[in-house]
Amino acid sequence: MLNVELEKILNEKLAIHRLSDYAPNGLQIAGKKEVHKIITGVSACQALIDYAVEQKADAILVHHGYFWKGEDPRLIGMKGKRIKTLMQHDVNLYAYHLPLDIHSELGNNALLAQALGLQNLQGMEDSPLSIPMWGELEQPISGQDLCVKLEQLLARTPLVSHENAPAFIKRIGLCTGGGQDYIDLAAKLNLDAFITGEVSERTIHSAREQGLHFFSCGHHATERFGIRALGEWLRENYALTVEFKDIPNPA
């Protein structure tokens, strides 16, 4: 498959035209024209690039790519080394950020909600393109039991706050990655709990004072779902070899 054809397929599947983002979505660095083997991963770090080179991959597909707003544009240091490696080995780099977070089928939020058994999933924001979502459990669960479920699902012990929160959880809000500032919206919607990847000092105060269970489960851990699913979708629908490579990251 041509690299530009692959970009078109991904752009259409994820409907990238629907929203603006903090970084360009699509083909960020062009390599060889023909793509047969793809390595997917959460972030385009040097370890993932080196692995892709070792595997003689034609392309890398990630959730966190390059060229973020406010980022130093110079190709020096760590960033310069990463891009130099890609270009020296003629490896394409594709990245999809918010479109992959919010996708109803392959999105990070939708897949985490599905894994938790949430029903009636809908946006927390008053927008068809809401990033944070919320849904309901069929049967209420305790905060401790939900913590255990998240730990088993994500292979990571969450940072939690249960202080002043209800005894049981039924209505859950979530936003994978760095979504901790949506906690006040979760409280406004009278949700019982809020799950995200990161935590700030102010987040715990918000959880305590507004009576929510809060779970910080790791930015990386909560965003493995979408990119893995996107790669599987490509493998199942096109004649491509796709492998998900997880580069461990405790953050």
C-alpha positions as semicolon CSV with decimal commas, in nm:
position;residue;x (nm);y (nm);z (nm)
1;M;0,000;0,000;0,000
2;L;0,125;0,349;-0,078
3;N;0,207;0,560;0,228
4;V;-0,025;0,838;0,111
5;E;-0,306;0,588;0,055
6;L;-0,263;0,460;0,410
7;E;-0,284;0,816;0,540
8;K;-0,607;0,873;0,348
9;I;-0,760;0,554;0,492
10;L;-0,665;0,649;0,849
11;N;-0,773;1,010;0,811
12;E;-1,116;0,902;0,688
13;K;-1,161;0,631;0,949
14;L;-1,081;0,870;1,233
15;A;-1,256;1,168;1,070
16;I;-0,973;1,404;1,154
17;H;-1,147;1,698;0,984
18;R;-1,403;1,720;1,266
19;L;-1,185;1,896;1,521
20;S;-0,872;2,104;1,572
21;D;-0,587;1,952;1,770
22;Y;-0,264;2,034;1,951
23;A;-0,055;1,860;1,684
24;P;-0,099;1,759;1,319
25;N;-0,285;1,433;1,265
26;G;-0,184;1,201;0,984
27;L;0,150;1,141;0,813
28;Q;0,402;1,350;1,005
29;I;0,724;1,219;0,851
30;A;0,727;1,061;0,505
31;G;0,944;0,756;0,446
32;K;0,937;0,482;0,184
33;K;0,643;0,497;-0,056
34;E;0,532;0,135;-0,005
35;V;0,405;0,029;0,338
36;H;0,369;-0,339;0,426
37;K;0,480;-0,366;0,790
38;I;0,368;-0,129;1,067
39;I;0,472;-0,102;1,432
40;T;0,215;0,067;1,656
41;G;0,273;0,219;1,998
42;V;0,152;0,491;2,233
43;S;0,434;0,741;2,181
44;A;0,701;0,794;1,916
45;C;0,989;0,761;2,162
46;Q;1,338;0,652;2,063
47;A;1,286;0,299;2,199
48;L;0,983;0,248;1,974
49;I;1,168;0,387;1,672
50;D;1,469;0,164;1,737
51;Y;1,242;-0,139;1,767
52;A;1,069;-0,053;1,438
53;V;1,409;-0,023;1,267
54;E;1,517;-0,361;1,410
55;Q;1,197;-0,518;1,278
56;K;1,250;-0,356;0,936
57;A;0,912;-0,184;0,958
58;D;0,798;0,053;0,688
59;A;0,594;0,271;0,921
60;I;0,523;0,359;1,282
61;L;0,169;0,448;1,392
62;V;0,131;0,624;1,729
63;H;-0,106;0,825;1,945
64;H;0,160;1,078;2,054
65;G;0,369;1,204;1,766
66;Y;0,557;1,530;1,716
67;F;0,517;1,901;1,631
68;W;0,296;2,003;1,923
69;K;0,178;2,362;1,957
70;G;0,440;2,560;2,147
71;E;0,705;2,293;2,086
72;D;1,056;2,407;1,995
73;P;1,066;2,361;1,614
74;R;1,441;2,300;1,599
75;L;1,555;1,949;1,512
76;I;1,818;1,921;1,782
77;G;1,883;1,703;2,085
78;M;1,637;1,423;2,160
79;K;1,386;1,534;1,898
80;G;1,655;1,568;1,633
81;K;1,787;1,218;1,707
82;R;1,441;1,064;1,681
83;I;1,361;1,227;1,348
84;K;1,712;1,160;1,212
85;T;1,668;0,788;1,287
86;L;1,332;0,780;1,110
87;M;1,466;0,958;0,803
88;Q;1,790;0,761;0,784
89;H;1,592;0,437;0,776
90;D;1,314;0,573;0,556
91;V;1,040;0,495;0,812
92;N;0,703;0,670;0,786
93;L;0,554;0,818;1,102
94;Y;0,176;0,851;1,142
95;A;0,020;1,006;1,453
96;Y;-0,341;1,051;1,566
97;H;-0,420;1,234;1,888
98;L;-0,768;1,366;1,975
99;P;-0,942;1,187;1,684
100;L;-0,826;0,859;1,837
101;D;-0,932;0,964;2,189
102;I;-1,292;1,034;2,091
103;H;-1,360;0,774;1,821
104;S;-1,677;0,581;1,906
105;E;-1,538;0,246;1,788
106;L;-1,160;0,261;1,824
107;G;-1,120;0,547;2,072
108;N;-0,931;0,532;2,399
109;N;-1,232;0,652;2,598
110;A;-1,485;0,423;2,430
111;L;-1,265;0,115;2,470
112;L;-1,187;0,184;2,836
113;A;-1,558;0,236;2,902
114;Q;-1,636;-0,090;2,724
115;A;-1,374;-0,277;2,927
116;L;-1,531;-0,144;3,247
117;G;-1,880;-0,247;3,136
118;L;-2,021;0,105;3,120
119;Q;-2,359;0,139;2,951
120;N;-2,539;0,436;2,792
121;L;-2,208;0,604;2,712
122;Q;-2,238;0,974;2,631
123;G;-2,033;1,292;2,630
124;M;-1,971;1,490;2,946
125;E;-1,940;1,807;2,739
126;D;-2,237;1,955;2,557
127;S;-2,090;1,870;2,219
128;P;-2,106;1,578;1,974
129;L;-1,725;1,587;1,990
130;S;-1,698;1,569;2,369
131;I;-1,361;1,437;2,482
132;P;-1,460;1,315;2,833
133;M;-1,740;1,057;2,849
134;W;-1,964;0,908;3,115
135;G;-2,176;0,599;3,153
136;E;-2,341;0,373;3,407
137;L;-2,260;0,035;3,555
138;E;-2,537;-0,221;3,550
139;Q;-2,465;-0,299;3,916
140;P;-2,316;-0,049;4,163
141;I;-1,963;-0,122;4,283
142;S;-1,753;-0,006;4,577
143;G;-1,458;0,224;4,526
144;Q;-1,219;-0,048;4,639
145;D;-1,364;-0,302;4,397
146;L;-1,340;-0,055;4,109
147;C;-0,978;0,010;4,203
148;V;-0,904;-0,363;4,186
149;K;-1,080;-0,389;3,850
150;L;-0,876;-0,100;3,708
151;E;-0,552;-0,248;3,839
152;Q;-0,628;-0,582;3,673
153;L;-0,732;-0,416;3,349
154;L;-0,440;-0,174;3,319
155;A;-0,165;-0,366;3,503
156;R;-0,103;-0,056;3,710
157;T;-0,205;0,039;4,064
158;P;-0,417;0,358;4,044
159;L;-0,367;0,661;4,265
160;V;-0,707;0,700;4,432
161;S;-0,914;0,935;4,643
162;H;-1,228;0,803;4,811
163;E;-1,267;1,069;5,083
164;N;-1,625;1,203;5,123
165;A;-1,734;0,994;4,822
166;P;-2,052;0,779;4,808
167;A;-2,042;0,421;4,936
168;F;-2,116;0,277;4,593
169;I;-2,037;0,382;4,238
170;K;-2,279;0,362;3,947
171;R;-2,229;0,676;3,732
172;I;-1,869;0,703;3,609
173;G;-1,695;0,974;3,408
174;L;-1,367;0,911;3,230
175;C;-1,107;1,073;3,011
176;T;-0,791;0,882;2,924
177;G;-0,454;1,057;2,933
178;G;-0,426;1,404;3,085
179;G;-0,792;1,463;3,165
180;Q;-0,775;1,544;3,536
181;D;-0,921;1,893;3,495
182;Y;-1,252;1,745;3,384
183;I;-1,316;1,640;3,744
184;D;-1,514;1,957;3,817
185;L;-1,740;1,882;3,522
186;A;-1,787;1,531;3,659
187;A;-1,898;1,681;3,990
188;K;-2,135;1,919;3,812
189;L;-2,296;1,618;3,640
190;N;-2,342;1,445;3,978
191;L;-2,123;1,151;3,882
192;D;-2,002;0,913;4,150
193;A;-1,649;0,867;4,017
194;F;-1,403;1,003;3,766
195;I;-1,124;0,804;3,600
196;T;-0,833;0,955;3,407
197;G;-0,464;0,905;3,341
198;E;-0,294;1,191;3,525
199;V;-0,337;1,379;3,850
200;S;-0,250;1,732;3,966
201;E;-0,222;1,856;4,322
202;R;-0,549;2,047;4,286
203;T;-0,732;1,738;4,158
204;I;-0,738;1,564;4,495
205;H;-0,883;1,870;4,666
206;S;-1,156;1,885;4,403
207;A;-1,237;1,517;4,453
208;R;-1,249;1,546;4,832
209;E;-1,448;1,867;4,849
210;Q;-1,702;1,766;4,584
211;G;-1,745;1,408;4,704
212;L;-1,621;1,201;4,408
213;H;-1,418;0,885;4,386
214;F;-1,110;0,971;4,179
215;F;-0,876;0,729;4,000
216;S;-0,552;0,833;3,830
217;C;-0,442;0,529;3,630
218;G;-0,149;0,654;3,424
219;H;-0,144;0,847;3,097
220;H;0,032;0,567;2,911
221;A;-0,170;0,286;3,067
222;T;-0,506;0,441;2,980
223;E;-0,407;0,517;2,620
224;R;-0,286;0,177;2,501
225;F;-0,639;0,081;2,394
226;G;-0,694;0,299;2,090
227;I;-0,365;0,264;1,905
228;R;-0,368;-0,113;1,953
229;A;-0,725;-0,134;1,825
230;L;-0,645;0,089;1,527
231;G;-0,359;-0,139;1,429
232;E;-0,580;-0,447;1,462
233;W;-0,841;-0,279;1,241
234;L;-0,577;-0,218;0,974
235;R;-0,455;-0,577;0,991
236;E;-0,805;-0,719;0,966
237;N;-0,917;-0,498;0,677
238;Y;-0,604;-0,452;0,467
239;A;-0,312;-0,669;0,358
240;L;-0,075;-0,526;0,618
241;T;0,146;-0,675;0,888
242;V;0,086;-0,485;1,212
243;E;0,243;-0,533;1,556
244;F;0,169;-0,340;1,874
245;K;0,483;-0,271;2,078
246;D;0,433;-0,154;2,435
247;I;0,718;0,055;2,571
248;P;0,663;0,044;2,951
249;N;0,603;0,384;3,109
250;P;0,486;0,431;3,471
251;A;0,354;0,784;3,404
